[in-house]
CSV table of C-alpha atoms in Angstrom, one decimal:
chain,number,residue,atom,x,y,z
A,1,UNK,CA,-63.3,-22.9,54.8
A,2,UNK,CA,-60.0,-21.5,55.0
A,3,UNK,CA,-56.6,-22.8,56.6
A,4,UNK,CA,-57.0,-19.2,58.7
A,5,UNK,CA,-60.7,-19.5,59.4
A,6,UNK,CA,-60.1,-23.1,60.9
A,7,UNK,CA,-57.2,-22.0,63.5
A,8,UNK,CA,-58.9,-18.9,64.1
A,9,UNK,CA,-61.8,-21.1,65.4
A,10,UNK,CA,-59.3,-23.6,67.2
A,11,UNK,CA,-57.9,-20.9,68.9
A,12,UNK,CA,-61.4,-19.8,69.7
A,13,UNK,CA,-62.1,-23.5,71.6
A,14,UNK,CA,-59.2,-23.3,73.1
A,15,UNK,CA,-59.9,-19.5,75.0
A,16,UNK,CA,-63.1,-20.9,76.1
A,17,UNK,CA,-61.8,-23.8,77.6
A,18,UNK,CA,-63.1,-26.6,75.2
A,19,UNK,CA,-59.5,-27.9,73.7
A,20,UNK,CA,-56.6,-28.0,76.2
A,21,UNK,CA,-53.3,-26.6,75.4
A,22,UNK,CA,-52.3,-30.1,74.2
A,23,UNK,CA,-55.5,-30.8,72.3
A,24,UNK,CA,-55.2,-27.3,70.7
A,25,UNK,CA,-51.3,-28.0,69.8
A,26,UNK,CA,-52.2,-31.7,68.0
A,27,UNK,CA,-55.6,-30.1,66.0
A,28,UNK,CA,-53.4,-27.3,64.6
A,29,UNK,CA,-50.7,-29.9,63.5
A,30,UNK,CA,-53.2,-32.0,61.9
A,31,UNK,CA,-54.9,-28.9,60.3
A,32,UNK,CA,-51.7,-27.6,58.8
A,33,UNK,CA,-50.4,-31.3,57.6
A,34,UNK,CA,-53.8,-32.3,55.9
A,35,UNK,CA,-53.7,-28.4,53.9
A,36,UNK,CA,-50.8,-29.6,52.5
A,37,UNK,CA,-51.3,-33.7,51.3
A,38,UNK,CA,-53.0,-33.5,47.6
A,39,UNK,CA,-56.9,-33.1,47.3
A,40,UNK,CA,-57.8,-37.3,47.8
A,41,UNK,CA,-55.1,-38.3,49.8
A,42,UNK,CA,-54.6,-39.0,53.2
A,43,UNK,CA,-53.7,-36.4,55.8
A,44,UNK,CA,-50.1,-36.0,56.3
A,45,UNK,CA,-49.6,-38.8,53.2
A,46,UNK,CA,-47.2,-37.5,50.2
A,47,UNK,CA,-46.5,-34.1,50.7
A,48,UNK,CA,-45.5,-32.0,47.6
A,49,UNK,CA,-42.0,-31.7,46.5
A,50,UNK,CA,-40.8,-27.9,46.9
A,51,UNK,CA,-41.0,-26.2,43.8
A,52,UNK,CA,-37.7,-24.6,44.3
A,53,UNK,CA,-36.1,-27.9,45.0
A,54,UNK,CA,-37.1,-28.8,41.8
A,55,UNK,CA,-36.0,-26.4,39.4
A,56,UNK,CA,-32.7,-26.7,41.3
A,57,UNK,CA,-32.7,-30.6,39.9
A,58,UNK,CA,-33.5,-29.5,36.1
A,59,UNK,CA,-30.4,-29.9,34.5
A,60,UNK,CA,-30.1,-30.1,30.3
A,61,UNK,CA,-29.9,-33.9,29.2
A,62,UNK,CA,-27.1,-35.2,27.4
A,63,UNK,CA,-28.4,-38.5,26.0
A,64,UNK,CA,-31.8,-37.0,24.6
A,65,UNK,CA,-31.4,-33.6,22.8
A,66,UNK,CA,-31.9,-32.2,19.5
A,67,UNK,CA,-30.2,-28.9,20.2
A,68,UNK,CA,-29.6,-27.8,23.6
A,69,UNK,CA,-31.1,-31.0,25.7
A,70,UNK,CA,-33.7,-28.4,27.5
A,71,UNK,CA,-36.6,-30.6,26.4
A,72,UNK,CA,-35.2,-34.0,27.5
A,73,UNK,CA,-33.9,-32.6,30.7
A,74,UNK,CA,-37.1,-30.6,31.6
A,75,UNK,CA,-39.3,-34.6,30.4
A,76,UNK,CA,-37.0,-36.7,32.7
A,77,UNK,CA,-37.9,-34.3,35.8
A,78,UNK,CA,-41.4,-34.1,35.1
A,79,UNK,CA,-42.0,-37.7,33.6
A,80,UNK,CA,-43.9,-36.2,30.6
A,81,UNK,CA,-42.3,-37.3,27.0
A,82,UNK,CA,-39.8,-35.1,25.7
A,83,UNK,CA,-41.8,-34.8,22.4
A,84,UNK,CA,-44.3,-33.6,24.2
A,85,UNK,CA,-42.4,-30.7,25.3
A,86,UNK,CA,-41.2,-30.1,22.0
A,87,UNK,CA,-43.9,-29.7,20.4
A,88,UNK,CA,-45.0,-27.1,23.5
A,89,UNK,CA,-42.0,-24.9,22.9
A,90,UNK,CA,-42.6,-25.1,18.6
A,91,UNK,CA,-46.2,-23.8,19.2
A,92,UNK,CA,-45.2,-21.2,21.9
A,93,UNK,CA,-42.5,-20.1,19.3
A,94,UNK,CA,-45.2,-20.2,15.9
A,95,UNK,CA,-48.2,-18.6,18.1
A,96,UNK,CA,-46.2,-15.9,20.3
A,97,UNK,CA,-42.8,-16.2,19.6
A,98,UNK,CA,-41.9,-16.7,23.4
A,99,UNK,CA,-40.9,-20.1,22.7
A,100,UNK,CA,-37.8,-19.2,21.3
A,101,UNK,CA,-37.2,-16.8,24.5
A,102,UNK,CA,-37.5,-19.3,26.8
A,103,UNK,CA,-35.6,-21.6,25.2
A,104,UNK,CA,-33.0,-19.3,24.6
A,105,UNK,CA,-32.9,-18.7,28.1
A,106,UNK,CA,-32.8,-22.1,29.7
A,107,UNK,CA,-30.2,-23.1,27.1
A,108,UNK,CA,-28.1,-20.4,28.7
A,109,UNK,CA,-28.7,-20.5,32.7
A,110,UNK,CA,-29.2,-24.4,32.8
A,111,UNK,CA,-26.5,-26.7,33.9
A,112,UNK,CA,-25.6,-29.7,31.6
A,113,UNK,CA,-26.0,-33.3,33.3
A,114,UNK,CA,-22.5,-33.8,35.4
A,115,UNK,CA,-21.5,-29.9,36.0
């Protein structure tokens, strides 16, 4: 069931006189704070970073590069190798060419680590 259906049917309680104002109030907060936690965690426990707040962090890395630091920078804020991600943008670039675009890109609008 959806996040909508499940209000619409607190609300529903609630006009009928089943939950109280208060009641009504504290289901909806739970509701919304377990639709957030990650599937097998506890309600309210670990909420998800914001996206935006992440890309914010991504800055090119310094220390481990091999040309513009876009693949150590983007490893260090996701925790996945920075090989890894090299080999990711080598196959996007063989297979469809984009690799080389994106690169491109984030090599240009990325920050270096200290700016």
């Amino acid at each position: 069931m959806s996040l909508a259906d499940e209000l619409e049917r607190l609300a529903a309680l609630q006009e009928r006189g089943v939950l109280s104002a208060e009641e009504f109030q504290q289901a909806k907060a739970r509701l919304i704070a377990s639709s957030h936690a990650p599937q097998g965690a506890a309600p309210g426990a670990g909420v998800p970073e914001h996206v935006g707040a992440a890309v914010q962090r991504l800055r090119r890395s310094t220390e481990d590069r091999w040309l513009g630091g876009i693949c150590g920078g983007i490893a260090r804020l996701t925790g996945i190798e920075s090989w890894v991600w090299r080999l990711a943008f080598t196959l996007l670039f063989l297979f469809w060419g984009a690799g080389l675009l994106i690169y491109v890109l984030l090599w240009i609008f990325v920050p270096e680590d200290g700016q």
